[in-house]
Coordinates of C-alpha atoms in Angstrom, one line a residue:
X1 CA -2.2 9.2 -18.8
X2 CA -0.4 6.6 -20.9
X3 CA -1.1 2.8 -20.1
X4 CA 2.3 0.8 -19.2
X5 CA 3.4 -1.8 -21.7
X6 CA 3.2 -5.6 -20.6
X7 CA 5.5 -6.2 -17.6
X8 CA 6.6 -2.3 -17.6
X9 CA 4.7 -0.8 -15.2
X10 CA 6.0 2.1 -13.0
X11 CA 4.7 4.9 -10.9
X12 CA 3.3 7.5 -12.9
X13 CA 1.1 5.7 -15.2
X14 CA -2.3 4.6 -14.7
X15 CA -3.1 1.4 -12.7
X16 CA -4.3 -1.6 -14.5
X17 CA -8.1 -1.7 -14.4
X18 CA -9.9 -4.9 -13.3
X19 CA -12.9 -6.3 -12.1
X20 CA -13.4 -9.5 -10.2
X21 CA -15.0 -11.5 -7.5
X22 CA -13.9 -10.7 -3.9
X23 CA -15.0 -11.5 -0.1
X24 CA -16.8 -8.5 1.2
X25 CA -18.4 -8.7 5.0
X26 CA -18.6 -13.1 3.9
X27 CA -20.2 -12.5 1.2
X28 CA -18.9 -12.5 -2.0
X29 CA -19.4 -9.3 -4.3
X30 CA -18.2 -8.1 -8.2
X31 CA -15.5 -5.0 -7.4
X32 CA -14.1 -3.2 -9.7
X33 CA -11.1 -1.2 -9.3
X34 CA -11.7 2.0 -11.3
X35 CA -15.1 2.0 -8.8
X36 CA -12.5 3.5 -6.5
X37 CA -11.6 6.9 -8.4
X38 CA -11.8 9.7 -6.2
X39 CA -10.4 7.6 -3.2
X40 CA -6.5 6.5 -2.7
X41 CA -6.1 2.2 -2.9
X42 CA -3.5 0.2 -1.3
X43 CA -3.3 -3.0 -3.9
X44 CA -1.7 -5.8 -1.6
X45 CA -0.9 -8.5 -3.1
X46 CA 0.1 -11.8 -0.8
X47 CA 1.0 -14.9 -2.3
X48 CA -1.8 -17.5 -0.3
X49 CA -4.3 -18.2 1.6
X50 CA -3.7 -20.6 4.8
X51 CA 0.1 -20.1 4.6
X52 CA 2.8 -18.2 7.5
X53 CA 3.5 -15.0 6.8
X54 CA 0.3 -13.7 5.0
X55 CA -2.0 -14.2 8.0
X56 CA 0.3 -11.9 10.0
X57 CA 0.1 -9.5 7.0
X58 CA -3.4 -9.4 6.2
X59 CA -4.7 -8.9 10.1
X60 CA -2.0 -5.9 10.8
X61 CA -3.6 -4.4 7.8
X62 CA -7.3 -4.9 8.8
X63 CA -6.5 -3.9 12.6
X64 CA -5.4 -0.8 11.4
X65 CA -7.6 -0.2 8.2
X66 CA -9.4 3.0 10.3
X67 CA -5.7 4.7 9.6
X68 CA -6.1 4.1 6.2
X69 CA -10.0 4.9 5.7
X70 CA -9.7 8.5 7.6
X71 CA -7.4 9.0 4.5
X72 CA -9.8 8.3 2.2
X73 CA -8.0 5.0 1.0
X74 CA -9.3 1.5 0.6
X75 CA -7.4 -1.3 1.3
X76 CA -7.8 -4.4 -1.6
X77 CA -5.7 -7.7 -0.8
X78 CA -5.3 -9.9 -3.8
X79 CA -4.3 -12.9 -4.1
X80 CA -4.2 -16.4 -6.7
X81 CA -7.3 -18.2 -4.8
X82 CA -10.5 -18.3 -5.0
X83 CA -13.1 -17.0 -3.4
X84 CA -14.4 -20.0 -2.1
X85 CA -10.6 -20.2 -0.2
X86 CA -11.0 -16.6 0.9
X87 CA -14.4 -16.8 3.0
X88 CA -12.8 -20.3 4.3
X89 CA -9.8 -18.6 5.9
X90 CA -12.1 -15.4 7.0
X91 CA -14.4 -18.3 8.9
X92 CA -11.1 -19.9 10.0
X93 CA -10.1 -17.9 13.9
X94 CA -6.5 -16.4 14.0
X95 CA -5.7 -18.9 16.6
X96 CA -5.6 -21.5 14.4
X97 CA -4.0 -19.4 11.3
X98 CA -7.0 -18.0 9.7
X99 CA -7.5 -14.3 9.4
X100 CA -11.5 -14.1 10.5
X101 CA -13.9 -11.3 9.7
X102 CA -11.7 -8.3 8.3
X103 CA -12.5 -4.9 7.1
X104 CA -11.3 -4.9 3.7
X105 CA -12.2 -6.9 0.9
X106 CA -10.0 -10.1 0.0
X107 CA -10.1 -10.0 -3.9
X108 CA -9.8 -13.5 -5.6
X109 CA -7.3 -13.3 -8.5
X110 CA -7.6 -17.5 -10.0
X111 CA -6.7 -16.9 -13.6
X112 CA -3.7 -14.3 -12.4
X113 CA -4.8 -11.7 -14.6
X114 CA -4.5 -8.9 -12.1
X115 CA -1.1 -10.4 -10.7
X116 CA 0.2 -10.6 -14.6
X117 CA -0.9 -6.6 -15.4
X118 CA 0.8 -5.6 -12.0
X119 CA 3.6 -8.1 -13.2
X120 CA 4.4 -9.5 -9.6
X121 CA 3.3 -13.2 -10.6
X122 CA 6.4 -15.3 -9.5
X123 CA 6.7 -17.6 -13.0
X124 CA 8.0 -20.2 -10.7
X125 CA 5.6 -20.7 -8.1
X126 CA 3.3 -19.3 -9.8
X127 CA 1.8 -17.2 -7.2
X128 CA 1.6 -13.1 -6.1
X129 CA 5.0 -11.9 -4.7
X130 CA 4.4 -9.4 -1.7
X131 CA 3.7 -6.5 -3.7
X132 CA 1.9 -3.5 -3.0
X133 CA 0.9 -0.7 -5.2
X134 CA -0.5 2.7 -3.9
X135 CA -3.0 4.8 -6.2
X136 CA -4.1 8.3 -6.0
X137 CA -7.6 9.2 -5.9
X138 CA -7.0 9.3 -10.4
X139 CA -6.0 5.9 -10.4
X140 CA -2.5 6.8 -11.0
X141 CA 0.2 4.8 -9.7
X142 CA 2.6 6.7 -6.9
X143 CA 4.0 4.1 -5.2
X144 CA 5.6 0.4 -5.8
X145 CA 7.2 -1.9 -3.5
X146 CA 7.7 -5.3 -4.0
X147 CA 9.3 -8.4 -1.7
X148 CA 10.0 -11.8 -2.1
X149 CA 7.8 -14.6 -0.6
X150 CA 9.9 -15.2 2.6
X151 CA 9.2 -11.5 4.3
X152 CA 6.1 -9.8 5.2
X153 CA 5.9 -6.0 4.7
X154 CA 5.5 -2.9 7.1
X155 CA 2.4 -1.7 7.8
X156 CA 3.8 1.6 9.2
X157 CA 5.7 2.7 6.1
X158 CA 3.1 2.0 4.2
X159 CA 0.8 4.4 6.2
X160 CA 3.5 6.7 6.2
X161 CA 3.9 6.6 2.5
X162 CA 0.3 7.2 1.4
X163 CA 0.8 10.3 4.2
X164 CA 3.6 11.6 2.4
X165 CA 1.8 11.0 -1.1
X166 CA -1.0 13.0 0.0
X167 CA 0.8 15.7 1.3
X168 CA 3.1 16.4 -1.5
X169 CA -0.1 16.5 -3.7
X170 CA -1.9 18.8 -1.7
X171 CA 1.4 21.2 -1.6
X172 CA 3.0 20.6 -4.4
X173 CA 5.8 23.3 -4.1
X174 CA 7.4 21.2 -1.4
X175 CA 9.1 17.4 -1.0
X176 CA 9.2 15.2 1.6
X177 CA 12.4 14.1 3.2
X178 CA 14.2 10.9 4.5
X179 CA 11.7 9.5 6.7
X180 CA 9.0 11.9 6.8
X181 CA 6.7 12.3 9.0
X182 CA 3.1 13.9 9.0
X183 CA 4.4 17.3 11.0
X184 CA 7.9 17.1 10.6
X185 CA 9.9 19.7 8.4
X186 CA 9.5 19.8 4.3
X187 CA 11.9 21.0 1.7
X188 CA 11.1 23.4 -1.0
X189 CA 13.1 21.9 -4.2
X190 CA 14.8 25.0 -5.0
X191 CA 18.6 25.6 -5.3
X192 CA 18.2 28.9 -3.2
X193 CA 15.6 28.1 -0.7
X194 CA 16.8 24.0 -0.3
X195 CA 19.5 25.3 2.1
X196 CA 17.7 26.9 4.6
X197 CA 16.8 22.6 5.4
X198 CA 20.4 21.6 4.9
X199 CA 21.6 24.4 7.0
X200 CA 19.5 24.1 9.8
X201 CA 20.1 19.9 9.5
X202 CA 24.0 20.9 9.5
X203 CA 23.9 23.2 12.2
X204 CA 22.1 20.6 14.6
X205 CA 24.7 18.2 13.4
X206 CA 27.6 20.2 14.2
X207 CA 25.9 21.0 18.1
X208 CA 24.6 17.5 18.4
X209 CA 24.9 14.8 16.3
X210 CA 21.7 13.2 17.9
X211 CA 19.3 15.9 17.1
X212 CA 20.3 15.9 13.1
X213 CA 18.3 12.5 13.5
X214 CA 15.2 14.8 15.1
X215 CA 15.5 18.1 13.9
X216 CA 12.8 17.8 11.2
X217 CA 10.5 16.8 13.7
X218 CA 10.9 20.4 15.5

C-alpha cells in the first residue's frame, strides 16, 4: 500500500504509524498504532482538554465504546496535551466538565506529530480539528471526516459507518446505499442487476412517497 505524501492523505492508503504516550485505566502506557493490526481503529482527534464541546464528545464515545469493541474496533482519542492534562481531566467528574474514568485510551499528541501526518492541525490555533479517521483491521484508511472546532461529531454515523465498512468488506460484490443500515437492502454495482434496487425504490415511490424513505429497511 503506498504511503500518502505530506498533507495528502486520503482513504485508501495506509494510516500514518505512531507511537506515543497515552492515558490507559490512569495510568499512562507507550501505544502504538500499528499494535492494532487485525482490529478496526476510530482515530478521533478533539482539539483540548478542559474545553465545551470535547467533553460531550469524548463521554458519548466512551458510553458507547461496547458498540464499537463487539466490532472488533478500538477507539483512540488524540489530542495536542499532555498526558499529564489527560489523567487531570479523567480525575476531573463530568459535573464539573471533566470526562472521568473512560474506556478508551486518551493519546497525548504535544509535539503534533500525529495531528501533522493526519494533516488536521489547524496552523492557526494550532490545535486538532474534529477529525476522525476509521482503519480497517490492515491499517488502511476507509474513512475521513473532518469538522471545524465549533461542532462536535455524531457518534451514530460513525457506528454506522465502520458497520457499513465492515460489511462491504465482508461482501464485496455489494454497496451500501444512502443511509445504510445494518439489515436494510444492498445494491449489487451492476448495470443489469442495479435496477432491481431502483425499481423496487421507484415503485414504492410511485404507491407511497413515504415508504421510498423505508423501503430498504424491508
Amino acid at each position: 500500500m503506498t504511503s500518502p505524501a505530506e498533507g495528502c492523505l486520503r482513504v485508501g492508503l495506509s494510516a500514518p504509524d505512531f507511537t506515543a504516550t497515552a492515558v490507559v485505566d490512569q495510568e499512562f502506557k507507550t501505544i502504538k498504532l500499528s499494535d492494532y493490526r487485525g482490529k478496526y481503529v476510530i482515530l478521533f482527534f478533539y482539539p483540548l482538554d478542559f474545553t465545551f464541546v470535547c467533553p460531550t464528545e469524548i463521554t458519548a464515545l466512551s458510553d458507547r465504546y461496547s458498540e464499537f469493541k463487539d466490532l472488533n474496533t478500538e477507539v483512540l482519542a488524540v489530542s495536542v496535551d499532555s498526558e499529564f492534562s489527560h489523567l487531570a481531566w479523567i480525575q476531573t467528574e463530568r459535573k464539573y466538565g471533566g470526562v472521568g474514568d473512560l474506556n478508551y485510551p486518551l493519546v497525548s499528541d504535544i509535539k503534533r506529530e500525529i495531528g501533522t501526518a493526519y494533516n488536521v492541525i489547524d496552523p492557526d490555533a494550532g490545535i486538532a480539528l474534529r477529525g476522525v479517521f476509521i482503519i480497517d483491521k490492515e491499517g488502511v484508511i476507509q474513512h475521513i471526516t473532518v469538522n471545524n472546532l465549533s461542532f462536535g461529531r455524531s457518534i451514530d454515523e460513525c457506528l454506522r459507518v465502520l458497520q457499513a465498512i465492515q460489511y462491504v468488506q465482508t461482501h464485496p460484490d455489494e454497496v451500501c446505499p444512502v443511509g445504510w443500515q445494518p439489515g436494510e437492502k444492498t445494491m449489487t454495482p451492476d448495470p443489469v442487476k442495479s435496477k432491481e434496487f431502483f425499481t423496487e425504490i421507484d415503485k414504492a415511490t410511485v404507491a407511497d412517497p413515504m415508504e421510498a424513505n423505508s423501503i430498504a429497511s424491508e
